[in-house]
Coordinates of C-alpha atoms in Angstrom, one line a residue:
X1 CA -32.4 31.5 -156.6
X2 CA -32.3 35.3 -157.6
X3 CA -35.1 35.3 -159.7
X4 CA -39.0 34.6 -159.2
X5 CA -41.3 33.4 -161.1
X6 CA -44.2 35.5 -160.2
X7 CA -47.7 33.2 -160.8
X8 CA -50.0 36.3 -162.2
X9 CA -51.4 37.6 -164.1
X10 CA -49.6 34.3 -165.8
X11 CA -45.9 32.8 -165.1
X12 CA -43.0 35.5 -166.0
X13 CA -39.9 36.4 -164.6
X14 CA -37.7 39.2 -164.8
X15 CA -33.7 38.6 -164.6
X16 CA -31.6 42.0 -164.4
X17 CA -28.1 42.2 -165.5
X18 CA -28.8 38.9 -167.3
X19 CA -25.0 39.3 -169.3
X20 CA -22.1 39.4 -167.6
X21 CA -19.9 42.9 -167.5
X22 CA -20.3 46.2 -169.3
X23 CA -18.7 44.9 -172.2
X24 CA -20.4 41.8 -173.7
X25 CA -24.0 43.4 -173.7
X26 CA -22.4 46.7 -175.5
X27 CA -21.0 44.9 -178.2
X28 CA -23.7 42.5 -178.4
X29 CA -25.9 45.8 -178.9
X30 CA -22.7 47.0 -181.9
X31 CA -23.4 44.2 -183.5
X32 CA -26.8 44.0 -183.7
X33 CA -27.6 47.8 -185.2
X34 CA -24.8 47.0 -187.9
X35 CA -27.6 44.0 -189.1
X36 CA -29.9 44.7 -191.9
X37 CA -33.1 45.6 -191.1
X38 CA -36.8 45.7 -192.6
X39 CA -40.3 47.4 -192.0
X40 CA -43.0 45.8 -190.6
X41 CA -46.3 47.2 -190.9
X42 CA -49.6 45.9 -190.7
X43 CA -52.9 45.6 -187.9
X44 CA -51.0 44.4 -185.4
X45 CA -47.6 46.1 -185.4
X46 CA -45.0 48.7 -186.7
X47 CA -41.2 48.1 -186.0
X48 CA -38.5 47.2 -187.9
X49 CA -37.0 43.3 -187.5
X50 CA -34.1 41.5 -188.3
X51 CA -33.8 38.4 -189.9
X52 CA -33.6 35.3 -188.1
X53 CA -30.7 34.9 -186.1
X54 CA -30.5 31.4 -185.7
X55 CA -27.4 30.8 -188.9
X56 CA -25.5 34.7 -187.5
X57 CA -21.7 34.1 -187.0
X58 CA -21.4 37.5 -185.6
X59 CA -19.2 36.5 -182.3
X60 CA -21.4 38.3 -179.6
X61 CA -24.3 36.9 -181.8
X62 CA -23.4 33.2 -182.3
X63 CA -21.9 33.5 -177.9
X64 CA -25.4 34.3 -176.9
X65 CA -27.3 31.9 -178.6
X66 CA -25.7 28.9 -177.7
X67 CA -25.4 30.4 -173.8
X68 CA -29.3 30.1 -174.5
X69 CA -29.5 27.1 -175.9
X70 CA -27.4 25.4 -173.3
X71 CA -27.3 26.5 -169.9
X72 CA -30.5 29.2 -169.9
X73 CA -32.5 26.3 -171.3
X74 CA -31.9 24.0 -168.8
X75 CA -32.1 26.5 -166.1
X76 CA -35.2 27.6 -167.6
X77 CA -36.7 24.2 -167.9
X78 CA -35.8 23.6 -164.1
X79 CA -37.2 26.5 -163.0
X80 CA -41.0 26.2 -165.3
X81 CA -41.0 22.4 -165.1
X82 CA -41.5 22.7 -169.1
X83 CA -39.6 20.3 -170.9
X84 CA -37.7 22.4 -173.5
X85 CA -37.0 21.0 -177.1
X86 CA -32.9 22.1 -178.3
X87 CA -34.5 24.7 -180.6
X88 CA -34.6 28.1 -180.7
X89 CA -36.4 31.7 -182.4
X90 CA -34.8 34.5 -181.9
X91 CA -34.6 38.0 -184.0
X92 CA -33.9 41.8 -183.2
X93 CA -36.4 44.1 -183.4
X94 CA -36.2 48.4 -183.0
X95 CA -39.1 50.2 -182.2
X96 CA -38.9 53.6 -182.7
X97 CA -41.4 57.1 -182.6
X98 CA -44.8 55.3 -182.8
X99 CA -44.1 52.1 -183.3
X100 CA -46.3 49.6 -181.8
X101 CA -47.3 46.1 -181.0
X102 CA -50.3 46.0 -180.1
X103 CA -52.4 42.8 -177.6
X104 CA -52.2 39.4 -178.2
X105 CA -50.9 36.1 -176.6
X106 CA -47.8 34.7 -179.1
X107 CA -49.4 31.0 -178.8
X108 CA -48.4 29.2 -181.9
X109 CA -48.1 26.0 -181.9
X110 CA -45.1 24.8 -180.4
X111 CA -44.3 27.6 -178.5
X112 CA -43.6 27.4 -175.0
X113 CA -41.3 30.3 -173.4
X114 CA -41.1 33.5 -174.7
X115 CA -38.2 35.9 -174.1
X116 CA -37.3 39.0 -174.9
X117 CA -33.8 40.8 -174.1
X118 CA -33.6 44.7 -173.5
X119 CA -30.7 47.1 -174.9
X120 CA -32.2 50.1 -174.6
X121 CA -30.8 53.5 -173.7
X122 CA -31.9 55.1 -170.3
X123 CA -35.6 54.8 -170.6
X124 CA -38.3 56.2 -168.2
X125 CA -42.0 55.0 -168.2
X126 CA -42.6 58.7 -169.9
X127 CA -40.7 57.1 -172.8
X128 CA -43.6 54.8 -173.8
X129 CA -42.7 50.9 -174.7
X130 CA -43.5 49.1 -171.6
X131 CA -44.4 45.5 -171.4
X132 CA -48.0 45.4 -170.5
X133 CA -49.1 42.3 -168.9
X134 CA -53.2 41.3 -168.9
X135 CA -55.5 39.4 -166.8
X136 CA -58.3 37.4 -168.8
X137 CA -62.0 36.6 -168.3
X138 CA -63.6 33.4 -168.1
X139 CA -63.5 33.4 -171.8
X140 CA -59.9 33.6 -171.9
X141 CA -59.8 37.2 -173.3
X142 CA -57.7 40.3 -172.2
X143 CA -59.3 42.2 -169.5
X144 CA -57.6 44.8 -168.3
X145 CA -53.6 45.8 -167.5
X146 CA -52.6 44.5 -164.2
X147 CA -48.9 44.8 -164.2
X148 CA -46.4 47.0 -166.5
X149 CA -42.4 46.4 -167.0
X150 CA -40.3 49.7 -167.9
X151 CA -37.9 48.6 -170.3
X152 CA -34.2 48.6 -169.3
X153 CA -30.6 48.2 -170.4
X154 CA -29.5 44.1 -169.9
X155 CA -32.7 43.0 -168.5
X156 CA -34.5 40.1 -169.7
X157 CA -38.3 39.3 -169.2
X158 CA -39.6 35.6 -169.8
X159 CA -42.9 34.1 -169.5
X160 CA -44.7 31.0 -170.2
X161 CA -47.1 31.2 -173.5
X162 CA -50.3 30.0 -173.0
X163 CA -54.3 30.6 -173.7
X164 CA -53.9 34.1 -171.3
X165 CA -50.8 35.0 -171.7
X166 CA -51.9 38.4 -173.2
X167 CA -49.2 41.8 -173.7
X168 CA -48.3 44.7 -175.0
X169 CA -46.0 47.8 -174.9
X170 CA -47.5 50.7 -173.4
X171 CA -47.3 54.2 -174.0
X172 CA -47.3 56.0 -171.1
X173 CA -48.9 59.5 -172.7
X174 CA -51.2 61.0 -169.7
X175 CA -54.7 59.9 -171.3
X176 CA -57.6 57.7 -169.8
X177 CA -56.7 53.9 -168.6
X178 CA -58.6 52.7 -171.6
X179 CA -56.7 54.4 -174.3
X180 CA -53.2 53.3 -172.6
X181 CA -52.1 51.0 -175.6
X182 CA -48.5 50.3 -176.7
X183 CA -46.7 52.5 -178.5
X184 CA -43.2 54.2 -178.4
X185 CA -43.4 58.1 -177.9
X186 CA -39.8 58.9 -177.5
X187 CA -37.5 59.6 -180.1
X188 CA -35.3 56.8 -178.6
X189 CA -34.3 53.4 -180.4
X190 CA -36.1 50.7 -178.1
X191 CA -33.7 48.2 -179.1
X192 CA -34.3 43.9 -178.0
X193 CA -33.8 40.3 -178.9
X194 CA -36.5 38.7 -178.9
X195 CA -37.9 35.1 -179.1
X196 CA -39.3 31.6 -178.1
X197 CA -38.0 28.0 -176.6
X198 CA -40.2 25.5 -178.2
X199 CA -41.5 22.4 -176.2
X200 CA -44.6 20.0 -176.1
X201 CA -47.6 21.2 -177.5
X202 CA -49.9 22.2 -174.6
X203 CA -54.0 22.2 -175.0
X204 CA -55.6 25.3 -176.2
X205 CA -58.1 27.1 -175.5
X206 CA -61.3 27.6 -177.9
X207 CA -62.0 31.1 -178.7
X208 CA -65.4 32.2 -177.9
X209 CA -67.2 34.3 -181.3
X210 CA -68.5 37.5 -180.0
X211 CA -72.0 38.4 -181.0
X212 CA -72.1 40.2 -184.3
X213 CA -74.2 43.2 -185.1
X214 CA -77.5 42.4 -185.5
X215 CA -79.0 42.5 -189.3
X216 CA -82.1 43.6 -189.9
X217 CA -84.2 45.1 -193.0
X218 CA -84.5 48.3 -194.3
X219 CA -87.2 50.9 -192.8
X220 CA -90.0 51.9 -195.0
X221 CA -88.9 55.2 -196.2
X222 CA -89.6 56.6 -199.4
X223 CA -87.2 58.6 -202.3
X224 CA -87.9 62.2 -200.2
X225 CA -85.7 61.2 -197.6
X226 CA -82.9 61.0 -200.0
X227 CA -83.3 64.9 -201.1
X228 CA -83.6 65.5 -197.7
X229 CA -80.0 64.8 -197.2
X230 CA -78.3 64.0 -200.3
X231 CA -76.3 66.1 -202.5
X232 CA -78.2 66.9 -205.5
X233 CA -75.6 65.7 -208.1
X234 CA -76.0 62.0 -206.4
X235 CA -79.5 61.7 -207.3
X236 CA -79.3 62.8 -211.3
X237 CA -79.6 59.7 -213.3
X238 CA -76.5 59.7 -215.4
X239 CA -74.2 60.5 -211.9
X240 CA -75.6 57.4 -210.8
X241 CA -74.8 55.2 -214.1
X242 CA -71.0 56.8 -214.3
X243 CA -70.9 56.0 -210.6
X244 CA -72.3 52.3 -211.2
X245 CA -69.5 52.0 -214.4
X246 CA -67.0 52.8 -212.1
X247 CA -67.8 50.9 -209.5
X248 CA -68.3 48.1 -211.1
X249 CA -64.6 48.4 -212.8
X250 CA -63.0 48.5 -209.1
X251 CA -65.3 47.3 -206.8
X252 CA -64.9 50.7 -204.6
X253 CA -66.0 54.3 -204.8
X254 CA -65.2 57.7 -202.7
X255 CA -68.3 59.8 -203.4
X256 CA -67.0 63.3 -201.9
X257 CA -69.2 66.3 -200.7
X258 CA -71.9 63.7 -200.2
X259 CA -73.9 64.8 -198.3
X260 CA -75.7 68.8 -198.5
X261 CA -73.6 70.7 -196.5
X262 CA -75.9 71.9 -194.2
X263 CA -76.9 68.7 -193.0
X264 CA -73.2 68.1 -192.9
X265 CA -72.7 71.0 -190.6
X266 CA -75.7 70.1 -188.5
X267 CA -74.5 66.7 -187.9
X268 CA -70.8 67.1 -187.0
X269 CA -72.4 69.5 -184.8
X270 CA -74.9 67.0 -183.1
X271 CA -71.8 63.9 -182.8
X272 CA -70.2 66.6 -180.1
X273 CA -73.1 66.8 -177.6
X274 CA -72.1 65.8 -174.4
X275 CA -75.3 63.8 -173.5
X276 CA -73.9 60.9 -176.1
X277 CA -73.3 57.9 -174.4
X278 CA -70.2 55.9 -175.7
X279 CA -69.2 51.8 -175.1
X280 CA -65.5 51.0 -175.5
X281 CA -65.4 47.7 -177.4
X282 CA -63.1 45.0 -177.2
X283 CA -61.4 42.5 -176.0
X284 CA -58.3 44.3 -177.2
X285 CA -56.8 41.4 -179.2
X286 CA -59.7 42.5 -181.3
X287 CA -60.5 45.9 -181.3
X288 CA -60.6 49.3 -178.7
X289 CA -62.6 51.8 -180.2
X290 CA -65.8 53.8 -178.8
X291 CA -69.3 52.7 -180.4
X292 CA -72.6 55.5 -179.5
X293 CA -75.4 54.5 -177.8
X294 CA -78.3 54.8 -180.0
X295 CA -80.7 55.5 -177.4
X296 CA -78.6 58.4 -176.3
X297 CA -78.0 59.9 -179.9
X298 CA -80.1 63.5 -180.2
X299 CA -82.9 63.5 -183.2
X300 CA -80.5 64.5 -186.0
X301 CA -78.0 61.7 -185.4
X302 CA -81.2 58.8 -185.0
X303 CA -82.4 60.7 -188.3
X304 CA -79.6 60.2 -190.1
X305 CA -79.2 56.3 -189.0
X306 CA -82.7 55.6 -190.4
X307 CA -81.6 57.4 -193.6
X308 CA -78.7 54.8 -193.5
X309 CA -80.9 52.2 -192.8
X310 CA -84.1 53.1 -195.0
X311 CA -85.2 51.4 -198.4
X312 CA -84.6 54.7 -200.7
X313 CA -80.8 54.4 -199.7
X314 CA -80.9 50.2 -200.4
X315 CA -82.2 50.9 -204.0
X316 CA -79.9 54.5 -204.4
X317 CA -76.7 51.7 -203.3
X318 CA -78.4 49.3 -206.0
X319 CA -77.7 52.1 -208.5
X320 CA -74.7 52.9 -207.7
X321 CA -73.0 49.1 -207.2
X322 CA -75.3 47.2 -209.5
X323 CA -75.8 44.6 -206.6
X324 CA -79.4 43.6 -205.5
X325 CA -80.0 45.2 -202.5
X326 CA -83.6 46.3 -203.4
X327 CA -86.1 43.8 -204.5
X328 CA -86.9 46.8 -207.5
X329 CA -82.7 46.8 -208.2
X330 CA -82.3 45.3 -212.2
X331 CA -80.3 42.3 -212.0
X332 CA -79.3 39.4 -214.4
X333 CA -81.5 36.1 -213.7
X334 CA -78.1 34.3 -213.1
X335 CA -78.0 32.6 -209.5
X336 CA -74.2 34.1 -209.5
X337 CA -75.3 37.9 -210.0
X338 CA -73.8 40.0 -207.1
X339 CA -70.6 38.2 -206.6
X340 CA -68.3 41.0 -206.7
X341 CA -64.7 42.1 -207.4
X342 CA -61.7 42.3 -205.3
X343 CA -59.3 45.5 -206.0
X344 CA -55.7 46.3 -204.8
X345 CA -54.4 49.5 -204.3
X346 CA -54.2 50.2 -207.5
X347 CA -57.9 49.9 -208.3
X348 CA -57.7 46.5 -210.6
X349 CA -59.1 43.2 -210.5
X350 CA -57.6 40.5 -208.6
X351 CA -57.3 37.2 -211.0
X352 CA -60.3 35.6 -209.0
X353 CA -61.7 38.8 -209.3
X354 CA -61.5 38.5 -213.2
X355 CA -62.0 35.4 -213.5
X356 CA -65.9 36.4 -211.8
X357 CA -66.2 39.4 -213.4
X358 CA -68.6 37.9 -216.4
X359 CA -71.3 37.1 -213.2
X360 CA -70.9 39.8 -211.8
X361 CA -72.8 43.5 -211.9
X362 CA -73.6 43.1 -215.3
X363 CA -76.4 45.4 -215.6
X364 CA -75.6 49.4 -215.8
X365 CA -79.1 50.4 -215.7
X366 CA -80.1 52.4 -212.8
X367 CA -83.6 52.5 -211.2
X368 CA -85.1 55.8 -210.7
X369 CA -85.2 57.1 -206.5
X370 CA -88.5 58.7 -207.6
X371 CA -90.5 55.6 -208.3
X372 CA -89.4 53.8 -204.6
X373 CA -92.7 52.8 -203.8
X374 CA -93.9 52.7 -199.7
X375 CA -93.1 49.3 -198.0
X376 CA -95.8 46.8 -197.2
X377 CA -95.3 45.3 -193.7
X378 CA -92.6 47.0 -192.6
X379 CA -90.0 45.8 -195.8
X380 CA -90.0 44.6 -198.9
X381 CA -88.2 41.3 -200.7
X382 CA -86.3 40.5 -203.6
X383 CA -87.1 38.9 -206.2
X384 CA -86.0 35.3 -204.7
X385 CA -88.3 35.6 -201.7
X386 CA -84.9 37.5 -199.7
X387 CA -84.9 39.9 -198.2
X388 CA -81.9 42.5 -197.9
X389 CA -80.3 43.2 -194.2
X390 CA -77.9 45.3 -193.2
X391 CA -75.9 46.2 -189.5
X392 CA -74.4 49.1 -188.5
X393 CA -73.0 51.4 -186.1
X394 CA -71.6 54.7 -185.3
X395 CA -68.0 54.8 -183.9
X396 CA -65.6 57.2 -182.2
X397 CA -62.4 57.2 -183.3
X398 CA -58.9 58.6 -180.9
X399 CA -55.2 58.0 -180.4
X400 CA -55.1 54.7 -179.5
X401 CA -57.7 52.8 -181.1
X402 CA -57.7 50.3 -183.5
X403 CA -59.2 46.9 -184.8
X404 CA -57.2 43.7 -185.4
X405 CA -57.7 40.7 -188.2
X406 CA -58.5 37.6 -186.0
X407 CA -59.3 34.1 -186.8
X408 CA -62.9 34.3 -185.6
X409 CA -63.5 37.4 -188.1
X410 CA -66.5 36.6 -190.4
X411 CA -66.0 36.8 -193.7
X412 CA -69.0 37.2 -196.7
X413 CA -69.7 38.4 -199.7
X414 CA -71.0 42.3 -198.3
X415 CA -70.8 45.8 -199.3
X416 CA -69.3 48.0 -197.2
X417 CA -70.1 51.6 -196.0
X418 CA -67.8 53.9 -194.6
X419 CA -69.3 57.8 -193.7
X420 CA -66.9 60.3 -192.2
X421 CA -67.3 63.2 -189.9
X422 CA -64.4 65.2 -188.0
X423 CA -61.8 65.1 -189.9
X424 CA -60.8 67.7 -191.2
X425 CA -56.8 68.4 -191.5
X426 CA -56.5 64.0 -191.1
X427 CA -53.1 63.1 -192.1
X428 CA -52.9 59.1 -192.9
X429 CA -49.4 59.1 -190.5
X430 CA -51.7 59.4 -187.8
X431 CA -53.7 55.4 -188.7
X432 CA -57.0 55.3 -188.7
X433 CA -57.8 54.4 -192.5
X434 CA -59.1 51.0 -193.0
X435 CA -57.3 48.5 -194.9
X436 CA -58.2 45.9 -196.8
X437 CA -56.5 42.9 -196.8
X438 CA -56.6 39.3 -198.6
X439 CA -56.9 36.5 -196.0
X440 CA -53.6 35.7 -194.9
X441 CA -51.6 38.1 -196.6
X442 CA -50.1 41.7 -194.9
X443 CA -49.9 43.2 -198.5
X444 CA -52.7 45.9 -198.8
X445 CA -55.5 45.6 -201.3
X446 CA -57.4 48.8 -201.1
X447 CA -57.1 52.2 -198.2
X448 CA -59.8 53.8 -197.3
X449 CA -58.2 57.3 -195.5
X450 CA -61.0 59.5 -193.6
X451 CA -62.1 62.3 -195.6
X452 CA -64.8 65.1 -194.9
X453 CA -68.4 64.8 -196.0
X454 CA -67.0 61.1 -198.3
X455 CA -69.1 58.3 -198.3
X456 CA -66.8 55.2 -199.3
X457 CA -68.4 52.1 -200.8
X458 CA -66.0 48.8 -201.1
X459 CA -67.5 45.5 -202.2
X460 CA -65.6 42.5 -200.4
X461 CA -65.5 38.9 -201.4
X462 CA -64.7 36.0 -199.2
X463 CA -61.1 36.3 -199.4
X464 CA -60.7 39.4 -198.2
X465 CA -60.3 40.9 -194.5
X466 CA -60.4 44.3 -193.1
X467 CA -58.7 46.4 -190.2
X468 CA -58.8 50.1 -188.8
X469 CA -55.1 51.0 -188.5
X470 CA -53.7 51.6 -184.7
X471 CA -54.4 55.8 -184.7
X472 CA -51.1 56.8 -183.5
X473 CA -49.4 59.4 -180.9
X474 CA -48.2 61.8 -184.1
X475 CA -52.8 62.1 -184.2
X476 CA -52.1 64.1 -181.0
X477 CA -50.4 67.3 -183.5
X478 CA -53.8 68.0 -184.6
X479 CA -55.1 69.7 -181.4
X480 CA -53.1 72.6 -182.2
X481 CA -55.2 73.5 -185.1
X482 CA -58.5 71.8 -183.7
X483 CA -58.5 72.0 -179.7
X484 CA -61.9 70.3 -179.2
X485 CA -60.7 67.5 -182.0
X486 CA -59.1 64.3 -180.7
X487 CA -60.5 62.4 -183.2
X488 CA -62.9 61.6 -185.5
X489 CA -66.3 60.1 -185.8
X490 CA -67.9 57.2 -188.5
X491 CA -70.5 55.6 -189.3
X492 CA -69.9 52.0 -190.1
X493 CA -72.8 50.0 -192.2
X494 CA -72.7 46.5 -194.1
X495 CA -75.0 46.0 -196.6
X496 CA -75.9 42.1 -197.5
X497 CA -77.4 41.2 -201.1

């Protein structure tokens, strides 16, 4: 009768003092910091976890989970009107400086009531951690944060999973409401238990598939718009072939100094004008980042997207990947030719990799910028009546953004292109390097950090997924040497055979 279930934005409930006395919940708390813990890290979180408590004989351990089995779960399915199966997950998780969990909705099949059990110290909103809760859209996707729970010593928060049941933990660091992500910023130990009751299977929602980037061809530009920006080592003949070898061998390339550095300078200089209009994109179970406005770009930033976009670079990325992206690009005849190679961290093969390699970028000769000839109609095809597309966009990058792997993530054969701007003094702690991922694995294949002036080039297969690390609060220790840095700036192309 003490507790209500409040309706929005879906069914949760908070219970205070949910264990008895000063003593139970402390011990409970003794017990659960002498268990083992291990590291997780990957798009969507950063905490350490516990194993599975369900098989603990710990006494303060073993007392709550049958008080939760038993009379919780029946109270619980009398106050939901969920039919509760006798099952149980629960583990222990700490979060601690920067650690995160970032938007989603914990429906898994099965899963009906989620829980999670506080044992923190004295924690104020200033701490970071909070339990953000979302409304949704008609598409069933987080909107915005409508409600907030400050985390606090033997309180414990339930709600009903479902298609909308969307949260977080939200740092509170004073920055505008569409950074405010979750993320610890205290130096404190947020310490819980954490878990679901399992019950019926209840429909589910489909998830709508944004609207990718549009594709199109490459502009009609000729070879001088490549010395126009290009360093000159980039465009010498054997540079090219050594880059192609190499490239070929791991399937990714960080071509430093790339660009002349005074069209460097001139273009950090133009991503700060003020008269730049940036988009946040979402939903954020997806991404939160800032993407420019094209329209609003000045003449030096729209310059250097149609160098990014025209059909000297196409042929230039030929030469240095050996994958047809130019209709003049030499190629084996074999209806295979392009497929590429997966690398780990480590730069090798992956066995399916290998096992491709003998289709694969096969020919290490490299065609000559000079002899790009002008485009007829606007672009030109390849030699099986294709033609080459590619999508891109320039993105702001700031403590608190991030993308997420998600089950509507398209995945293609594609090469990928990654230019940096802005950041300078970058340190990897803070996120924001892109990972590379297989498809349902967390173990890392390949990091791409931001560098200055680097172009980075990664050929992906089908298999293989790729996030922008959660840029953390530790990103915020740069001002001190950069006051007008918050961030940094990219520009993000695919490039489709």
């Amino acid at each position: 009768e003490a507790v209500a279930v409040e309706p929005a934005p879906f069914r949760h409930g908070v219970i205070s003092g949910f264990l008895a006395g000063p003593a139970f919940p402390e011990a409970l708390r003794d017990e659960l910091l002498g268990l083992s813990f291990r590291g997780r890290r990957n798009d969507l979180l950063s905490l350490q976890q516990s194993e599975d408590l369900g098989g603990r004989s710990e006494p303060h351990v073993a007392a709550l989970r049958h008080a939760l089995l038993e009379e919780f779960r029946a109270w619980l399915s009398a106050v939901t009107q969920i039919e509760l199966e006798p099952t149980l997950d629960i583990s222990c998780a700490k979060y601690e400086y920067t650690d995160v969990l970032l938007c989603h909705d914990d429906e898994l099949e099965g899963r009906r009531i989620a829980f999670i059990l506080y044992l923190v110290p004295a924690w104020e909103k200033s701490d970071g951690g909070t339990l953000d809760l979302y409304s949704t859209n008609e598409h069933f996707e987080p909107q915005q944060i409508i409600k907030s729970l400050v985390p606090s010593w033997n309180t414990l928060v339930f709600f009903e999973v479902s298609p909308i049941s969307f949260h977080q933990a939200r740092s509170s660091v004073l920055l505008p409401a569409s950074l405010q992500v979750s993320e610890v910023v205290s130096r404190k130990c947020r310490l819980s238990l954490s878990g679901w009751f399992h019950g019926p299977a209840s429909a589910r929602a489909a998830r709508r598939s944004q609207p990718a980037l549009p594709r199109s061809p490459h502009l009609p530009c000729d070879h001088e718009i490549l010395y126009e920006w290009i360093s000159q080592v980039y465009l010498d003949m054997d540079s090219q072939a050594q880059i192609q070898e190499e490239f070929e061998e791991r399937s990714e390339i960080l071509l430093k100094d790339f660009l002349k550095k005074e069209k460097y300078q001139l273009l950090c200089e133009a991503l700060q004008n003020k008269d730049i209009q940036w988009n946040s994109q979402g939903p954020a179970n997806k991404r939160l980042y800032e993407a420019a406005e094209e329209d609003s770009l000045p003449e030096g930033l729209k310059g250097f997207l149609r160098f990014l976009r025209s059909e000297a670079l196409f042929l230039l990325l030929s030469n240095f990947t050996g994958l047809k992206l130019h209709f003049l690009a030499p190629s084996d005849e074999d209806e295979d030719a392009g497929e590429g190679q997966a690398a780990d961290s480590a730069g090798h093969s992956s066995p399916k990799a290998e096992q491709e390699e003998s289709e694969a970028h096969t020919d290490g000769n490299a065609q000559q910028p000079a002899s790009i000839p002008e485009a007829q109609d606007g672009e030109a095809q390849n030699s099986s009546g294709t033609t080459s597309l590619c999508t891109g966009e320039l993105r702001r990058w700031t403590h608190g953004h991030y993308t997420l792997v998600h089950d509507t993530q398209a995945t293609e054969f594609a090469l990928d292109l990654l230019f940096f701007c802005g950041c300078e003094d970058w340190d990897p702690d803070y996120g924001g390097f892109t990972s590379y991922i297989a498809k349902g694995e967390d173990e890392e294949l390949l990091t791409v950090n931001p560098e200055e002036n680097c172009l980075a080039l990664v050929y992906r297969d089908k298999e293989t997924m790729k996030f922008v690390k959660y840029i953390n609060h530790q990103s915020l220790a740069r001002l001190k040497k950069h006051p007008n840095r918050t961030g940094f700036w990219d520009f993000s192309f695919v490039y489709y055979e």
